[in-house]
PDB file of C-alpha atoms in Angstrom:
ATOM      1  CA  MET A  23       7.757  14.327  -4.778  1.00  0.00           C
ATOM      2  CA  LYS A  24       6.681  12.708  -8.041  1.00  0.00           C
ATOM      3  CA  PHE A  25       3.374  11.116  -8.990  1.00  0.00           C
ATOM      4  CA  ASN A  26       3.966   8.764 -11.917  1.00  0.00           C
ATOM      5  CA  TYR A  27       0.690   6.804 -11.881  1.00  0.00           C
ATOM      6  CA  TRP A  28       2.381   3.634 -10.650  1.00  0.00           C
ATOM      7  CA  ALA A  29      -0.841   2.478  -9.014  1.00  0.00           C
ATOM      8  CA  LEU A  30      -2.474   2.495 -12.457  1.00  0.00           C
ATOM      9  CA  LYS A  31       0.564   0.946 -14.127  1.00  0.00           C
ATOM     10  CA  ILE A  32       0.619  -1.950 -11.660  1.00  0.00           C
ATOM     11  CA  SER A  33      -3.109  -2.437 -12.215  1.00  0.00           C
ATOM     12  CA  LEU A  34      -2.464  -2.714 -15.957  1.00  0.00           C
ATOM     13  CA  ILE A  35       0.379  -5.189 -15.369  1.00  0.00           C
ATOM     14  CA  CYS A  36      -1.941  -7.348 -13.239  1.00  0.00           C
ATOM     15  CA  ALA A  37      -4.548  -7.316 -16.009  1.00  0.00           C
ATOM     16  CA  ILE A  38      -1.962  -8.381 -18.599  1.00  0.00           C
ATOM     17  CA  VAL A  39      -0.622 -11.119 -16.311  1.00  0.00           C
ATOM     18  CA  PHE A  40      -4.192 -12.379 -15.878  1.00  0.00           C
ATOM     19  CA  LEU A  41      -4.356 -12.967 -19.633  1.00  0.00           C
ATOM     20  CA  PHE A  42      -1.178 -15.068 -19.408  1.00  0.00           C
ATOM     21  CA  GLN A  43      -2.839 -17.053 -16.622  1.00  0.00           C
ATOM     22  CA  LEU A  44      -5.173 -18.429 -19.265  1.00  0.00           C
ATOM     23  CA  ILE A  45      -2.182 -20.434 -20.519  1.00  0.00           C
ATOM     24  CA  PRO A  46      -2.248 -23.850 -18.798  1.00  0.00           C
ATOM     25  CA  GLY A  47       0.507 -24.193 -16.205  1.00  0.00           C
ATOM     26  CA  PHE A  48       1.451 -20.503 -16.159  1.00  0.00           C
ATOM     27  CA  THR A  49      -0.032 -19.754 -12.735  1.00  0.00           C
ATOM     28  CA  ASP A  50       1.638 -22.810 -11.185  1.00  0.00           C
ATOM     29  CA  LEU A  51       5.064 -21.352 -12.012  1.00  0.00           C
ATOM     30  CA  PHE A  52       4.521 -18.165  -9.997  1.00  0.00           C
ATOM     31  CA  VAL A  53       1.849 -18.836  -7.348  1.00  0.00           C
ATOM     32  CA  LEU A  54       2.713 -18.689  -3.648  1.00  0.00           C
ATOM     33  CA  ASN A  55       3.122 -22.164  -2.160  1.00  0.00           C
ATOM     34  CA  LYS A  56       5.539 -24.267  -0.121  1.00  0.00           C
ATOM     35  CA  SER A  57       7.995 -24.186  -3.029  1.00  0.00           C
ATOM     36  CA  SER A  58       8.459 -20.472  -2.343  1.00  0.00           C
ATOM     37  CA  PHE A  59      11.165 -21.203   0.220  1.00  0.00           C
ATOM     38  CA  VAL A  60      13.371 -22.655  -2.530  1.00  0.00           C
ATOM     39  CA  GLU A  61      11.894 -20.469  -5.295  1.00  0.00           C
ATOM     40  CA  PRO A  62      11.696 -17.110  -3.465  1.00  0.00           C
ATOM     41  CA  TRP A  63      10.584 -15.109  -6.501  1.00  0.00           C
ATOM     42  CA  ARG A  64       7.101 -16.476  -5.791  1.00  0.00           C
ATOM     43  CA  PHE A  65       6.809 -14.102  -2.807  1.00  0.00           C
ATOM     44  CA  LEU A  66       6.850 -11.291  -5.377  1.00  0.00           C
ATOM     45  CA  THR A  67       5.248 -12.822  -8.453  1.00  0.00           C
ATOM     46  CA  ALA A  68       2.168 -14.063  -6.576  1.00  0.00           C
ATOM     47  CA  ILE A  69       1.208 -10.409  -6.038  1.00  0.00           C
ATOM     48  CA  PHE A  70       0.453 -10.071  -9.760  1.00  0.00           C
ATOM     49  CA  LEU A  71      -1.677 -13.226 -10.047  1.00  0.00           C
ATOM     50  CA  HIS A  72      -5.426 -13.477  -9.452  1.00  0.00           C
ATOM     51  CA  GLY A  73      -7.845 -16.328  -9.009  1.00  0.00           C
ATOM     52  CA  GLY A  74     -10.630 -15.104 -11.263  1.00  0.00           C
ATOM     53  CA  ILE A  75     -12.121 -12.100 -13.018  1.00  0.00           C
ATOM     54  CA  GLY A  76     -14.031 -11.009  -9.902  1.00  0.00           C
ATOM     55  CA  HIS A  77     -10.907 -11.215  -7.769  1.00  0.00           C
ATOM     56  CA  LEU A  78      -8.995  -9.214 -10.380  1.00  0.00           C
ATOM     57  CA  ILE A  79     -11.582  -6.450 -10.793  1.00  0.00           C
ATOM     58  CA  TYR A  80     -12.057  -5.989  -7.042  1.00  0.00           C
ATOM     59  CA  ASN A  81      -8.318  -5.708  -6.422  1.00  0.00           C
ATOM     60  CA  LEU A  82      -7.639  -3.454  -9.400  1.00  0.00           C
ATOM     61  CA  PHE A  83     -10.409  -1.066  -8.377  1.00  0.00           C
ATOM     62  CA  ALA A  84      -8.985  -0.826  -4.843  1.00  0.00           C
ATOM     63  CA  LEU A  85      -5.415  -0.484  -6.102  1.00  0.00           C
ATOM     64  CA  ALA A  86      -6.205   2.146  -8.730  1.00  0.00           C
ATOM     65  CA  LEU A  87      -8.261   4.229  -6.294  1.00  0.00           C
ATOM     66  CA  PHE A  88      -6.481   3.944  -2.948  1.00  0.00           C
ATOM     67  CA  GLY A  89      -3.061   3.406  -4.486  1.00  0.00           C
ATOM     68  CA  SER A  90      -3.357   6.629  -6.474  1.00  0.00           C
ATOM     69  CA  ILE A  91      -4.403   8.521  -3.339  1.00  0.00           C
ATOM     70  CA  LEU A  92      -1.394   7.224  -1.402  1.00  0.00           C
ATOM     71  CA  GLU A  93       0.962   7.836  -4.322  1.00  0.00           C
ATOM     72  CA  SER A  94      -0.213  11.447  -4.647  1.00  0.00           C
ATOM     73  CA  ALA A  95       0.283  11.931  -0.896  1.00  0.00           C
ATOM     74  CA  VAL A  96       3.773  10.466  -0.475  1.00  0.00           C
ATOM     75  CA  GLY A  97       5.190  10.222  -3.989  1.00  0.00           C
ATOM     76  CA  SER A  98       5.795   7.294  -6.323  1.00  0.00           C
ATOM     77  CA  ARG A  99       8.948   5.949  -4.688  1.00  0.00           C
ATOM     78  CA  LYS A 100       7.436   5.692  -1.218  1.00  0.00           C
ATOM     79  CA  PHE A 101       4.195   4.295  -2.602  1.00  0.00           C
ATOM     80  CA  LEU A 102       6.073   1.534  -4.428  1.00  0.00           C
ATOM     81  CA  PHE A 103       8.054   0.787  -1.265  1.00  0.00           C
ATOM     82  CA  VAL A 104       4.882   0.456   0.831  1.00  0.00           C
ATOM     83  CA  PHE A 105       3.102  -1.618  -1.812  1.00  0.00           C
ATOM     84  CA  PHE A 106       5.833  -4.148  -2.502  1.00  0.00           C
ATOM     85  CA  ILE A 107       7.196  -4.521   1.029  1.00  0.00           C
ATOM     86  CA  SER A 108       3.663  -4.979   2.363  1.00  0.00           C
ATOM     87  CA  GLY A 109       2.883  -7.536  -0.341  1.00  0.00           C
ATOM     88  CA  ILE A 110       6.088  -9.521   0.066  1.00  0.00           C
ATOM     89  CA  LEU A 111       5.962  -9.593   3.873  1.00  0.00           C
ATOM     90  CA  ALA A 112       2.270 -10.509   3.757  1.00  0.00           C
ATOM     91  CA  ASN A 113       3.134 -13.428   1.466  1.00  0.00           C
ATOM     92  CA  ILE A 114       6.000 -14.556   3.711  1.00  0.00           C
ATOM     93  CA  PHE A 115       3.520 -14.618   6.584  1.00  0.00           C
ATOM     94  CA  ALA A 116       0.661 -16.188   4.612  1.00  0.00           C
ATOM     95  CA  VAL A 117       2.670 -19.073   3.148  1.00  0.00           C
ATOM     96  CA  ASN A 118       2.708 -20.609   6.632  1.00  0.00           C
ATOM     97  CA  PHE A 119      -1.095 -20.852   6.679  1.00  0.00           C
ATOM     98  CA  TYR A 120      -2.165 -21.707   3.121  1.00  0.00           C
ATOM     99  CA  ASP A 121      -1.167 -24.474   0.738  1.00  0.00           C
ATOM    100  CA  SER A 122      -1.197 -21.895  -2.042  1.00  0.00           C
ATOM    101  CA  SER A 123      -2.348 -18.310  -2.473  1.00  0.00           C
ATOM    102  CA  LEU A 124      -2.181 -15.461  -4.942  1.00  0.00           C
ATOM    103  CA  GLY A 125      -3.300 -11.880  -5.418  1.00  0.00           C
ATOM    104  CA  ALA A 126      -2.391  -8.291  -4.626  1.00  0.00           C
ATOM    105  CA  SER A 127      -4.588  -8.132  -1.532  1.00  0.00           C
ATOM    106  CA  GLY A 128      -1.743  -8.166   1.003  1.00  0.00           C
ATOM    107  CA  ALA A 129      -0.040  -5.270  -0.793  1.00  0.00           C
ATOM    108  CA  ILE A 130      -3.327  -3.380  -1.147  1.00  0.00           C
ATOM    109  CA  PHE A 131      -4.050  -3.801   2.554  1.00  0.00           C
ATOM    110  CA  GLY A 132      -0.624  -2.292   3.145  1.00  0.00           C
ATOM    111  CA  VAL A 133      -1.865   0.746   1.215  1.00  0.00           C
ATOM    112  CA  PHE A 134      -5.025   0.765   3.353  1.00  0.00           C
ATOM    113  CA  GLY A 135      -2.940   0.691   6.524  1.00  0.00           C
ATOM    114  CA  ALA A 136      -0.762   3.594   5.415  1.00  0.00           C
ATOM    115  CA  LEU A 137      -3.827   5.674   4.493  1.00  0.00           C
ATOM    116  CA  MET A 138      -5.453   4.931   7.853  1.00  0.00           C
ATOM    117  CA  ILE A 139      -2.553   6.825   9.430  1.00  0.00           C
ATOM    118  CA  LEU A 140      -1.945   9.476   6.779  1.00  0.00           C
ATOM    119  CA  ARG A 141      -5.555  10.218   5.776  1.00  0.00           C
ATOM    120  CA  PRO A 142      -7.704   8.975   8.716  1.00  0.00           C
ATOM    121  CA  GLY A 143     -10.524  11.457   8.100  1.00  0.00           C
ATOM    122  CA  MET A 144     -10.743  10.918   4.331  1.00  0.00           C
ATOM    123  CA  ILE A 145     -14.290   9.834   3.475  1.00  0.00           C
ATOM    124  CA  VAL A 146     -14.491   6.550   1.566  1.00  0.00           C
ATOM    125  CA  TRP A 147     -17.357   4.371   0.437  1.00  0.00           C
ATOM    126  CA  ALA A 148     -17.234   1.095   2.374  1.00  0.00           C
ATOM    127  CA  PHE A 149     -19.868  -1.491   3.272  1.00  0.00           C
ATOM    128  CA  GLY A 150     -22.437   0.494   1.297  1.00  0.00           C
ATOM    129  CA  ILE A 151     -22.053   3.749   3.249  1.00  0.00           C
ATOM    130  CA  PRO A 152     -19.587   6.676   3.376  1.00  0.00           C
ATOM    131  CA  MET A 153     -17.259   6.693   6.386  1.00  0.00           C
ATOM    132  CA  PRO A 154     -13.809   7.933   7.465  1.00  0.00           C
ATOM    133  CA  MET A 155     -10.835   5.943   6.209  1.00  0.00           C
ATOM    134  CA  ALA A 156      -9.766   5.068   9.753  1.00  0.00           C
ATOM    135  CA  LEU A 157     -13.167   3.542  10.540  1.00  0.00           C
ATOM    136  CA  ALA A 158     -13.360   1.666   7.232  1.00  0.00           C
ATOM    137  CA  GLY A 159      -9.886   0.248   7.816  1.00  0.00           C
ATOM    138  CA  LEU A 160     -10.791  -0.825  11.342  1.00  0.00           C
ATOM    139  CA  LEU A 161     -13.905  -2.623  10.060  1.00  0.00           C
ATOM    140  CA  TRP A 162     -11.858  -4.356   7.348  1.00  0.00           C
ATOM    141  CA  ILE A 163      -9.377  -5.485   9.991  1.00  0.00           C
ATOM    142  CA  LEU A 164     -12.142  -6.792  12.253  1.00  0.00           C
ATOM    143  CA  GLY A 165     -13.689  -8.598   9.295  1.00  0.00           C
ATOM    144  CA  ASP A 166     -10.406 -10.377   8.589  1.00  0.00           C
ATOM    145  CA  ILE A 167      -9.926 -11.263  12.250  1.00  0.00           C
ATOM    146  CA  PHE A 168     -13.340 -12.931  12.286  1.00  0.00           C
ATOM    147  CA  GLY A 169     -12.552 -14.495   8.912  1.00  0.00           C
ATOM    148  CA  VAL A 170      -9.534 -16.277  10.386  1.00  0.00           C
ATOM    149  CA  PHE A 171     -11.922 -18.344  12.503  1.00  0.00           C
ATOM    150  CA  MET A 172     -14.322 -19.006   9.621  1.00  0.00           C
ATOM    151  CA  PRO A 173     -12.121 -20.464   6.840  1.00  0.00           C
ATOM    152  CA  ASP A 174     -12.987 -19.562   3.268  1.00  0.00           C
ATOM    153  CA  ASN A 175     -11.094 -18.783   0.073  1.00  0.00           C
ATOM    154  CA  ILE A 176     -10.005 -15.324   1.260  1.00  0.00           C
ATOM    155  CA  GLY A 177      -6.430 -14.724   2.449  1.00  0.00           C
ATOM    156  CA  HIS A 178      -7.299 -13.184   5.808  1.00  0.00           C
ATOM    157  CA  PHE A 179      -3.823 -13.774   7.223  1.00  0.00           C
ATOM    158  CA  ALA A 180      -2.267 -11.999   4.252  1.00  0.00           C
ATOM    159  CA  HIS A 181      -4.653  -9.068   4.693  1.00  0.00           C
ATOM    160  CA  LEU A 182      -3.824  -8.716   8.373  1.00  0.00           C
ATOM    161  CA  ALA A 183      -0.100  -8.945   7.778  1.00  0.00           C
ATOM    162  CA  GLY A 184      -0.283  -6.418   4.943  1.00  0.00           C
ATOM    163  CA  VAL A 185      -2.297  -3.868   6.900  1.00  0.00           C
ATOM    164  CA  ALA A 186       0.042  -4.223   9.891  1.00  0.00           C
ATOM    165  CA  VAL A 187       3.029  -3.401   7.695  1.00  0.00           C
ATOM    166  CA  GLY A 188       1.101  -0.499   6.153  1.00  0.00           C
ATOM    167  CA  LEU A 189       0.256   0.938   9.573  1.00  0.00           C
ATOM    168  CA  VAL A 190       3.927   0.904  10.540  1.00  0.00           C
ATOM    169  CA  PHE A 191       4.953   2.588   7.298  1.00  0.00           C
ATOM    170  CA  GLY A 192       2.116   5.095   7.645  1.00  0.00           C
ATOM    171  CA  ALA A 193       3.287   6.101  11.113  1.00  0.00           C
ATOM    172  CA  PHE A 194       6.865   6.439   9.874  1.00  0.00           C
ATOM    173  CA  LEU A 195       5.863   8.490   6.838  1.00  0.00           C
ATOM    174  CA  ARG A 196       3.584  10.731   8.885  1.00  0.00           C
ATOM    175  CA  GLU A 197       6.352  11.488  11.358  1.00  0.00           C
ATOM    176  CA  ASN A 198       8.723  12.319   8.485  1.00  0.00           C
ATOM    177  CA  ILE A 199       6.136  14.638   6.919  1.00  0.00           C
ATOM    178  CA  HIS A 200       5.570  16.441  10.224  1.00  0.00           C
ATOM    179  CA  THR A 201       9.315  16.747  10.807  1.00  0.00           C
ATOM    180  CA  GLN A 202       9.828  18.266   7.362  1.00  0.00           C
ATOM    181  CA  LYS A 203       7.022  20.752   7.974  1.00  0.00           C
ATOM    182  CA  ARG A 204       8.538  21.790  11.313  1.00  0.00           C
ATOM    183  CA  GLU A 205      11.939  22.258   9.707  1.00  0.00           C
ATOM    184  CA  GLN A 206      10.478  24.305   6.864  1.00  0.00           C
ATOM    185  CA  ARG A 207       8.544  26.424   9.347  1.00  0.00           C
ATOM    186  CA  PHE A 208      11.724  27.539  11.092  1.00  0.00           C
ATOM    187  CA  VAL A 209      13.958  28.019   8.057  1.00  0.00           C
ATOM    188  CA  LEU A 210      15.059  31.658   7.886  1.00  0.00           C
ATOM    189  CA  ASP A 211      15.776  33.095   4.492  1.00  0.00           C
ATOM    190  CA  GLU A 212      19.114  34.944   4.623  1.00  0.00           C
ATOM    191  CA  ASN A 213      17.929  37.749   2.335  1.00  0.00           C
ATOM    192  CA  SER A 214      14.832  38.321   4.446  1.00  0.00           C
ATOM    193  CA  VAL A 215      16.965  38.529   7.595  1.00  0.00           C
ATOM    194  CA  GLN A 216      19.299  41.017   5.923  1.00  0.00           C
ATOM    195  CA  ARG A 217      16.383  43.202   4.836  1.00  0.00           C
ATOM    196  CA  TRP A 218      14.939  43.111   8.364  1.00  0.00           C
ATOM    197  CA  GLU A 219      18.323  44.158   9.801  1.00  0.00           C
ATOM    198  CA  ASP A 220      18.637  46.970   7.279  1.00  0.00           C
ATOM    199  CA  ASN A 221      15.169  48.265   8.088  1.00  0.00           C
ATOM    200  CA  ASN A 222      15.190  47.896  11.848  1.00  0.00           C
ATOM    201  CA  LEU A 223      18.753  48.039  13.120  1.00  0.00           C
ATOM    202  CA  ARG A 224      19.908  51.203  11.397  1.00  0.00           C
TER     203      ARG A 224
END
């Protein structure tokens, strides 16, 4: 299981892409909108775009912190799978509700969802107080559910879709981890068995 700092690398890529967004017309080429159905790369590229410096910093902080925790727990390959599948599926869902949207939030909420299952008791700082990851995630979900009924500039539908995908992946990964531990627990080393036979059966 390798940890290659992909959470930090993706954060750096997002920061570099944000600089390109200063070029007039750049964002329009890659943002998520109704054109995504005929230009499907937008479901991916919109993950790397952000609507402002505040949006960028908030997402990069969450990605660097929680993404690194998930990556260290499950390895780089599985982290990347959770991140990108959550982000793409969140965008496929969100495009039906917004004229246009952008940002890594759907993918990051996928990371949150996976950690809610894999590290439910991990203490995180949320809403100004320390609390278990499972509780923080639940409050974030409730906040987005309420946000759906109070429209603003936040992609609540993308968040909810992303965290749902992350929860599914988290459950799958947790079951795989437990299965591997059970298998390792009952693996008998042939040399150890031979030594036991030599010592006890002669």
